Amino acid sequence: MSASYEKIYSTVKRIPRGQVATYGQIAELSGIPRQARRIGYALSALDDGSVVPWQRVINSKGEISERPFADLQQTLLKKEGVVFSKEGRIDLTRFQWKPGQRT
DNA sequence: AAACTGACTAATA
DNA sequence: CTATTAGCCAGTT
């Protein structure tokens, strides 16, 4: 795998439980602004043994991107305390991760 | 090396 | 709200 992905993963791993972050946010925190696409691309390369909380990474609309595991992701987040609206959206004003925040 | 791809985002209309 | 357009650029083929 590519080393570039490692920093993306490390950033994703820093997302506190019960919170989420957007692709663009992860990209910036990883030191690669405007590379939102890289995030999803990198996460898609994750294998089963990964310990990366990929489920906490969502798009800017507060929704889960279309993909085979979308519903699983939603379920996992709910178990962490994240609340979804009827339309399956997350209130980013409440659940988006704010870097620097202490847990 | 060149073309193709993609879990995105923001701006317009 | 939906649809379209353009920007982004490393990894894969």
PDB file of N, CA and C in Angstrom, chain A residues 16-94:
ATOM      1  N   PRO A  16     -12.720  11.029  17.679  1.00  0.00           N
ATOM      2  CA  PRO A  16     -13.269  10.500  18.931  1.00  0.00           C
ATOM      3  C   PRO A  16     -14.528   9.693  18.684  1.00  0.00           C
ATOM      4  N   ARG A  17     -14.776   8.794  19.581  1.00  0.00           N
ATOM      5  CA  ARG A  17     -15.960   7.974  19.478  1.00  0.00           C
ATOM      6  C   ARG A  17     -17.186   8.860  19.634  1.00  0.00           C
ATOM      7  N   GLY A  18     -18.210   8.584  18.867  1.00  0.00           N
ATOM      8  CA  GLY A  18     -19.429   9.359  18.949  1.00  0.00           C
ATOM      9  C   GLY A  18     -19.390  10.631  18.125  1.00  0.00           C
ATOM     10  N   GLN A  19     -18.328  10.796  17.344  1.00  0.00           N
ATOM     11  CA  GLN A  19     -18.250  11.975  16.492  1.00  0.00           C
ATOM     12  C   GLN A  19     -17.875  11.560  15.082  1.00  0.00           C
ATOM     13  N   VAL A  20     -18.048  12.479  14.144  1.00  0.00           N
ATOM     14  CA  VAL A  20     -17.728  12.164  12.760  1.00  0.00           C
ATOM     15  C   VAL A  20     -16.907  13.293  12.137  1.00  0.00           C
ATOM     16  N   ALA A  21     -16.350  13.036  10.993  1.00  0.00           N
ATOM     17  CA  ALA A  21     -15.579  14.055  10.285  1.00  0.00           C
ATOM     18  C   ALA A  21     -15.848  13.904   8.790  1.00  0.00           C
ATOM     19  N   THR A  22     -15.704  14.998   8.077  1.00  0.00           N
ATOM     20  CA  THR A  22     -15.954  14.934   6.632  1.00  0.00           C
ATOM     21  C   THR A  22     -14.658  14.609   5.896  1.00  0.00           C
ATOM     22  N   TYR A  23     -14.809  14.215   4.667  1.00  0.00           N
ATOM     23  CA  TYR A  23     -13.648  13.875   3.857  1.00  0.00           C
ATOM     24  C   TYR A  23     -12.709  15.063   3.738  1.00  0.00           C
ATOM     25  N   GLY A  24     -13.276  16.191   3.448  1.00  0.00           N
ATOM     26  CA  GLY A  24     -12.457  17.380   3.288  1.00  0.00           C
ATOM     27  C   GLY A  24     -11.702  17.701   4.574  1.00  0.00           C
ATOM     28  N   GLN A  25     -12.367  17.465   5.665  1.00  0.00           N
ATOM     29  CA  GLN A  25     -11.764  17.738   6.960  1.00  0.00           C
ATOM     30  C   GLN A  25     -10.579  16.805   7.188  1.00  0.00           C
ATOM     31  N   ILE A  26     -10.791  15.553   6.932  1.00  0.00           N
ATOM     32  CA  ILE A  26      -9.716  14.585   7.087  1.00  0.00           C
ATOM     33  C   ILE A  26      -8.546  14.939   6.183  1.00  0.00           C
ATOM     34  N   ALA A  27      -8.884  15.347   4.976  1.00  0.00           N
ATOM     35  CA  ALA A  27      -7.839  15.706   4.020  1.00  0.00           C
ATOM     36  C   ALA A  27      -6.978  16.845   4.575  1.00  0.00           C
ATOM     37  N   GLU A  28      -7.643  17.860   5.080  1.00  0.00           N
ATOM     38  CA  GLU A  28      -6.899  18.989   5.612  1.00  0.00           C
ATOM     39  C   GLU A  28      -6.052  18.607   6.812  1.00  0.00           C
ATOM     40  N   LEU A  29      -6.659  17.878   7.728  1.00  0.00           N
ATOM     41  CA  LEU A  29      -5.944  17.479   8.927  1.00  0.00           C
ATOM     42  C   LEU A  29      -4.779  16.545   8.596  1.00  0.00           C
ATOM     43  N   SER A  30      -4.900  15.881   7.476  1.00  0.00           N
ATOM     44  CA  SER A  30      -3.848  14.967   7.066  1.00  0.00           C
ATOM     45  C   SER A  30      -2.738  15.694   6.306  1.00  0.00           C
ATOM     46  N   GLY A  31      -2.957  16.996   6.117  1.00  0.00           N
ATOM     47  CA  GLY A  31      -1.939  17.778   5.433  1.00  0.00           C
ATOM     48  C   GLY A  31      -2.062  17.746   3.932  1.00  0.00           C
ATOM     49  N   ILE A  32      -3.240  17.350   3.425  1.00  0.00           N
ATOM     50  CA  ILE A  32      -3.440  17.312   1.985  1.00  0.00           C
ATOM     51  C   ILE A  32      -4.770  17.965   1.616  1.00  0.00           C
ATOM     52  N   PRO A  33      -4.845  19.291   1.750  1.00  0.00           N
ATOM     53  CA  PRO A  33      -6.080  20.031   1.489  1.00  0.00           C
ATOM     54  C   PRO A  33      -6.647  19.776   0.092  1.00  0.00           C
ATOM     55  N   ARG A  34      -7.957  19.799  -0.018  1.00  0.00           N
ATOM     56  CA  ARG A  34      -8.659  19.610  -1.281  1.00  0.00           C
ATOM     57  C   ARG A  34      -8.444  18.241  -1.890  1.00  0.00           C
ATOM     58  N   GLN A  35      -8.066  17.319  -1.045  1.00  0.00           N
ATOM     59  CA  GLN A  35      -7.850  15.979  -1.556  1.00  0.00           C
ATOM     60  C   GLN A  35      -8.903  15.046  -0.995  1.00  0.00           C
ATOM     61  N   ALA A  36     -10.082  15.575  -0.830  1.00  0.00           N
ATOM     62  CA  ALA A  36     -11.162  14.793  -0.244  1.00  0.00           C
ATOM     63  C   ALA A  36     -11.301  13.436  -0.933  1.00  0.00           C
ATOM     64  N   ARG A  37     -11.134  13.441  -2.217  1.00  0.00           N
ATOM     65  CA  ARG A  37     -11.289  12.183  -2.947  1.00  0.00           C
ATOM     66  C   ARG A  37     -10.273  11.148  -2.524  1.00  0.00           C
ATOM     67  N   ARG A  38      -9.107  11.603  -2.181  1.00  0.00           N
ATOM     68  CA  ARG A  38      -8.066  10.658  -1.763  1.00  0.00           C
ATOM     69  C   ARG A  38      -8.546   9.877  -0.550  1.00  0.00           C
ATOM     70  N   ILE A  39      -9.281  10.572   0.327  1.00  0.00           N
ATOM     71  CA  ILE A  39      -9.714   9.937   1.566  1.00  0.00           C
ATOM     72  C   ILE A  39     -10.543   8.696   1.274  1.00  0.00           C
ATOM     73  N   GLY A  40     -11.580   8.899   0.536  1.00  0.00           N
ATOM     74  CA  GLY A  40     -12.429   7.760   0.219  1.00  0.00           C
ATOM     75  C   GLY A  40     -11.659   6.693  -0.531  1.00  0.00           C
ATOM     76  N   TYR A  41     -10.794   7.147  -1.400  1.00  0.00           N
ATOM     77  CA  TYR A  41     -10.006   6.214  -2.176  1.00  0.00           C
ATOM     78  C   TYR A  41      -9.125   5.391  -1.250  1.00  0.00           C
ATOM     79  N   ALA A  42      -8.526   6.068  -0.300  1.00  0.00           N
ATOM     80  CA  ALA A  42      -7.650   5.392   0.645  1.00  0.00           C
ATOM     81  C   ALA A  42      -8.444   4.435   1.518  1.00  0.00           C
ATOM     82  N   LEU A  43      -9.561   4.897   1.978  1.00  0.00           N
ATOM     83  CA  LEU A  43     -10.360   4.054   2.865  1.00  0.00           C
ATOM     84  C   LEU A  43     -10.906   2.830   2.134  1.00  0.00           C
ATOM     85  N   SER A  44     -11.145   2.994   0.860  1.00  0.00           N
ATOM     86  CA  SER A  44     -11.659   1.867   0.092  1.00  0.00           C
ATOM     87  C   SER A  44     -10.615   0.762  -0.002  1.00  0.00           C
ATOM     88  N   ALA A  45      -9.378   1.157   0.240  1.00  0.00           N
ATOM     89  CA  ALA A  45      -8.294   0.187   0.151  1.00  0.00           C
ATOM     90  C   ALA A  45      -8.084  -0.552   1.464  1.00  0.00           C
ATOM     91  N   LEU A  46      -8.820  -0.158   2.475  1.00  0.00           N
ATOM     92  CA  LEU A  46      -8.668  -0.804   3.781  1.00  0.00           C
ATOM     93  C   LEU A  46      -9.084  -2.274   3.693  1.00  0.00           C
ATOM     94  N   ASP A  47      -8.375  -3.066   4.416  1.00  0.00           N
ATOM     95  CA  ASP A  47      -8.757  -4.476   4.439  1.00  0.00           C
ATOM     96  C   ASP A  47      -9.458  -4.804   5.749  1.00  0.00           C
ATOM     97  N   ASP A  48      -9.941  -5.991   5.844  1.00  0.00           N
ATOM     98  CA  ASP A  48     -10.759  -6.396   6.990  1.00  0.00           C
ATOM     99  C   ASP A  48     -10.047  -6.257   8.335  1.00  0.00           C
ATOM    100  N   GLY A  49      -8.741  -6.456   8.320  1.00  0.00           N
ATOM    101  CA  GLY A  49      -7.999  -6.414   9.582  1.00  0.00           C
ATOM    102  C   GLY A  49      -7.670  -5.011  10.047  1.00  0.00           C
ATOM    103  N   SER A  50      -8.117  -3.991   9.303  1.00  0.00           N
ATOM    104  CA  SER A  50      -7.772  -2.623   9.668  1.00  0.00           C
ATOM    105  C   SER A  50      -8.476  -2.187  10.948  1.00  0.00           C
ATOM    106  N   VAL A  51      -7.828  -1.305  11.661  1.00  0.00           N
ATOM    107  CA  VAL A  51      -8.401  -0.809  12.914  1.00  0.00           C
ATOM    108  C   VAL A  51      -8.876   0.636  12.731  1.00  0.00           C
ATOM    109  N   VAL A  52      -8.949   1.055  11.493  1.00  0.00           N
ATOM    110  CA  VAL A  52      -9.348   2.425  11.183  1.00  0.00           C
ATOM    111  C   VAL A  52     -10.875   2.573  11.249  1.00  0.00           C
ATOM    112  N   PRO A  53     -11.324   3.531  12.049  1.00  0.00           N
ATOM    113  CA  PRO A  53     -12.769   3.783  12.188  1.00  0.00           C
ATOM    114  C   PRO A  53     -13.325   4.494  10.965  1.00  0.00           C
ATOM    115  N   TRP A  54     -13.241   3.891   9.843  1.00  0.00           N
ATOM    116  CA  TRP A  54     -13.692   4.475   8.573  1.00  0.00           C
ATOM    117  C   TRP A  54     -15.144   4.929   8.642  1.00  0.00           C
ATOM    118  N   GLN A  55     -15.896   4.335   9.514  1.00  0.00           N
ATOM    119  CA  GLN A  55     -17.307   4.671   9.606  1.00  0.00           C
ATOM    120  C   GLN A  55     -17.526   6.102  10.059  1.00  0.00           C
ATOM    121  N   ARG A  56     -16.530   6.683  10.704  1.00  0.00           N
ATOM    122  CA  ARG A  56     -16.693   8.049  11.198  1.00  0.00           C
ATOM    123  C   ARG A  56     -16.398   9.078  10.126  1.00  0.00           C
ATOM    124  N   VAL A  57     -16.053   8.633   8.979  1.00  0.00           N
ATOM    125  CA  VAL A  57     -15.778   9.557   7.880  1.00  0.00           C
ATOM    126  C   VAL A  57     -16.969   9.594   6.926  1.00  0.00           C
ATOM    127  N   ILE A  58     -17.561  10.772   6.807  1.00  0.00           N
ATOM    128  CA  ILE A  58     -18.739  10.931   5.948  1.00  0.00           C
ATOM    129  C   ILE A  58     -18.570  12.131   5.034  1.00  0.00           C
ATOM    130  N   ASN A  59     -19.526  12.357   4.164  1.00  0.00           N
ATOM    131  CA  ASN A  59     -19.387  13.479   3.240  1.00  0.00           C
ATOM    132  C   ASN A  59     -19.870  14.786   3.867  1.00  0.00           C
ATOM    133  N   SER A  60     -19.684  15.865   3.134  1.00  0.00           N
ATOM    134  CA  SER A  60     -19.959  17.204   3.660  1.00  0.00           C
ATOM    135  C   SER A  60     -21.430  17.440   3.959  1.00  0.00           C
ATOM    136  N   LYS A  61     -22.289  16.612   3.424  1.00  0.00           N
ATOM    137  CA  LYS A  61     -23.720  16.782   3.660  1.00  0.00           C
ATOM    138  C   LYS A  61     -24.153  16.085   4.931  1.00  0.00           C
ATOM    139  N   GLY A  62     -23.213  15.460   5.601  1.00  0.00           N
ATOM    140  CA  GLY A  62     -23.553  14.745   6.818  1.00  0.00           C
ATOM    141  C   GLY A  62     -24.200  13.405   6.522  1.00  0.00           C
ATOM    142  N   GLU A  63     -23.992  12.939   5.325  1.00  0.00           N
ATOM    143  CA  GLU A  63     -24.581  11.660   4.958  1.00  0.00           C
ATOM    144  C   GLU A  63     -23.498  10.634   4.662  1.00  0.00           C
ATOM    145  N   ILE A  64     -23.916   9.395   4.627  1.00  0.00           N
ATOM    146  CA  ILE A  64     -22.974   8.332   4.313  1.00  0.00           C
ATOM    147  C   ILE A  64     -22.977   8.106   2.811  1.00  0.00           C
ATOM    148  N   SER A  65     -21.804   8.025   2.272  1.00  0.00           N
ATOM    149  CA  SER A  65     -21.685   7.863   0.826  1.00  0.00           C
ATOM    150  C   SER A  65     -22.257   6.527   0.358  1.00  0.00           C
ATOM    151  N   GLU A  66     -22.680   6.534  -0.855  1.00  0.00           N
ATOM    152  CA  GLU A  66     -23.273   5.342  -1.450  1.00  0.00           C
ATOM    153  C   GLU A  66     -22.231   4.250  -1.652  1.00  0.00           C
ATOM    154  N   ARG A  67     -22.463   3.168  -1.021  1.00  0.00           N
ATOM    155  CA  ARG A  67     -21.555   2.035  -1.162  1.00  0.00           C
ATOM    156  C   ARG A  67     -22.150   0.837  -0.464  1.00  0.00           C
ATOM    157  N   PRO A  68     -21.674  -0.353  -0.721  1.00  0.00           N
ATOM    158  CA  PRO A  68     -22.230  -1.596  -0.198  1.00  0.00           C
ATOM    159  C   PRO A  68     -22.373  -1.627   1.319  1.00  0.00           C
ATOM    160  N   PHE A  69     -21.455  -0.989   2.028  1.00  0.00           N
ATOM    161  CA  PHE A  69     -21.491  -1.060   3.486  1.00  0.00           C
ATOM    162  C   PHE A  69     -22.148   0.153   4.145  1.00  0.00           C
ATOM    163  N   ALA A  70     -22.808   0.958   3.372  1.00  0.00           N
ATOM    164  CA  ALA A  70     -23.395   2.193   3.889  1.00  0.00           C
ATOM    165  C   ALA A  70     -24.299   1.953   5.098  1.00  0.00           C
ATOM    166  N   ASP A  71     -25.132   0.976   5.002  1.00  0.00           N
ATOM    167  CA  ASP A  71     -26.059   0.737   6.112  1.00  0.00           C
ATOM    168  C   ASP A  71     -25.335   0.220   7.348  1.00  0.00           C
ATOM    169  N   LEU A  72     -24.286  -0.548   7.124  1.00  0.00           N
ATOM    170  CA  LEU A  72     -23.501  -1.036   8.258  1.00  0.00           C
ATOM    171  C   LEU A  72     -22.841   0.145   8.954  1.00  0.00           C
ATOM    172  N   GLN A  73     -22.318   1.044   8.164  1.00  0.00           N
ATOM    173  CA  GLN A  73     -21.661   2.225   8.702  1.00  0.00           C
ATOM    174  C   GLN A  73     -22.619   2.999   9.588  1.00  0.00           C
ATOM    175  N   GLN A  74     -23.832   3.155   9.104  1.00  0.00           N
ATOM    176  CA  GLN A  74     -24.832   3.895   9.857  1.00  0.00           C
ATOM    177  C   GLN A  74     -25.115   3.205  11.178  1.00  0.00           C
ATOM    178  N   THR A  75     -25.211   1.899  11.116  1.00  0.00           N
ATOM    179  CA  THR A  75     -25.480   1.131  12.329  1.00  0.00           C
ATOM    180  C   THR A  75     -24.352   1.301  13.345  1.00  0.00           C
ATOM    181  N   LEU A  76     -23.134   1.215  12.871  1.00  0.00           N
ATOM    182  CA  LEU A  76     -21.986   1.345  13.756  1.00  0.00           C
ATOM    183  C   LEU A  76     -21.980   2.704  14.440  1.00  0.00           C
ATOM    184  N   LEU A  77     -22.277   3.743  13.683  1.00  0.00           N
ATOM    185  CA  LEU A  77     -22.273   5.083  14.248  1.00  0.00           C
ATOM    186  C   LEU A  77     -23.367   5.237  15.297  1.00  0.00           C
ATOM    187  N   LYS A  78     -24.492   4.666  15.031  1.00  0.00           N
ATOM    188  CA  LYS A  78     -25.582   4.749  15.999  1.00  0.00           C
ATOM    189  C   LYS A  78     -25.154   4.129  17.321  1.00  0.00           C
ATOM    190  N   LYS A  79     -24.424   3.042  17.217  1.00  0.00           N
ATOM    191  CA  LYS A  79     -23.961   2.359  18.416  1.00  0.00           C
ATOM    192  C   LYS A  79     -22.950   3.199  19.187  1.00  0.00           C
ATOM    193  N   GLU A  80     -22.337   4.142  18.495  1.00  0.00           N
ATOM    194  CA  GLU A  80     -21.369   5.020  19.158  1.00  0.00           C
ATOM    195  C   GLU A  80     -22.056   6.237  19.745  1.00  0.00           C
ATOM    196  N   GLY A  81     -23.326   6.386  19.462  1.00  0.00           N
ATOM    197  CA  GLY A  81     -24.056   7.510  20.026  1.00  0.00           C
ATOM    198  C   GLY A  81     -24.412   8.580  19.032  1.00  0.00           C
ATOM    199  N   VAL A  82     -24.055   8.403  17.790  1.00  0.00           N
ATOM    200  CA  VAL A  82     -24.369   9.396  16.772  1.00  0.00           C
ATOM    201  C   VAL A  82     -25.839   9.261  16.385  1.00  0.00           C
ATOM    202  N   VAL A  83     -26.486  10.409  16.293  1.00  0.00           N
ATOM    203  CA  VAL A  83     -27.909  10.390  15.981  1.00  0.00           C
ATOM    204  C   VAL A  83     -28.150  10.719  14.505  1.00  0.00           C
ATOM    205  N   PHE A  84     -28.944   9.892  13.872  1.00  0.00           N
ATOM    206  CA  PHE A  84     -29.274  10.121  12.465  1.00  0.00           C
ATOM    207  C   PHE A  84     -30.686  10.685  12.353  1.00  0.00           C
ATOM    208  N   SER A  85     -30.861  11.560  11.378  1.00  0.00           N
ATOM    209  CA  SER A  85     -32.206  12.077  11.132  1.00  0.00           C
ATOM    210  C   SER A  85     -32.975  11.024  10.346  1.00  0.00           C
ATOM    211  N   LYS A  86     -34.229  11.308  10.104  1.00  0.00           N
ATOM    212  CA  LYS A  86     -35.057  10.362   9.364  1.00  0.00           C
ATOM    213  C   LYS A  86     -34.440  10.002   8.024  1.00  0.00           C
ATOM    214  N   GLU A  87     -33.866  10.991   7.390  1.00  0.00           N
ATOM    215  CA  GLU A  87     -33.306  10.770   6.061  1.00  0.00           C
ATOM    216  C   GLU A  87     -31.911  10.164   6.111  1.00  0.00           C
ATOM    217  N   GLY A  88     -31.525   9.741   7.320  1.00  0.00           N
ATOM    218  CA  GLY A  88     -30.208   9.120   7.450  1.00  0.00           C
ATOM    219  C   GLY A  88     -29.094  10.137   7.450  1.00  0.00           C
ATOM    220  N   ARG A  89     -29.409  11.344   7.876  1.00  0.00           N
ATOM    221  CA  ARG A  89     -28.370  12.367   7.913  1.00  0.00           C
ATOM    222  C   ARG A  89     -27.945  12.661   9.348  1.00  0.00           C
ATOM    223  N   ILE A  90     -26.715  13.136   9.465  1.00  0.00           N
ATOM    224  CA  ILE A  90     -26.176  13.470  10.781  1.00  0.00           C
ATOM    225  C   ILE A  90     -26.125  14.983  10.931  1.00  0.00           C
ATOM    226  N   ASP A  91     -26.443  15.452  12.118  1.00  0.00           N
ATOM    227  CA  ASP A  91     -26.376  16.881  12.385  1.00  0.00           C
ATOM    228  C   ASP A  91     -24.914  17.255  12.622  1.00  0.00           C
ATOM    229  N   LEU A  92     -24.280  17.746  11.593  1.00  0.00           N
ATOM    230  CA  LEU A  92     -22.858  18.076  11.694  1.00  0.00           C
ATOM    231  C   LEU A  92     -22.583  19.149  12.732  1.00  0.00           C
ATOM    232  N   THR A  93     -23.551  20.016  12.964  1.00  0.00           N
ATOM    233  CA  THR A  93     -23.321  21.072  13.954  1.00  0.00           C
ATOM    234  C   THR A  93     -23.170  20.470  15.348  1.00  0.00           C
ATOM    235  N   ARG A  94     -23.625  19.242  15.500  1.00  0.00           N
ATOM    236  CA  ARG A  94     -23.514  18.592  16.819  1.00  0.00           C
ATOM    237  C   ARG A  94     -22.489  17.468  16.846  1.00  0.00           C
TER     238      ARG A  94
END
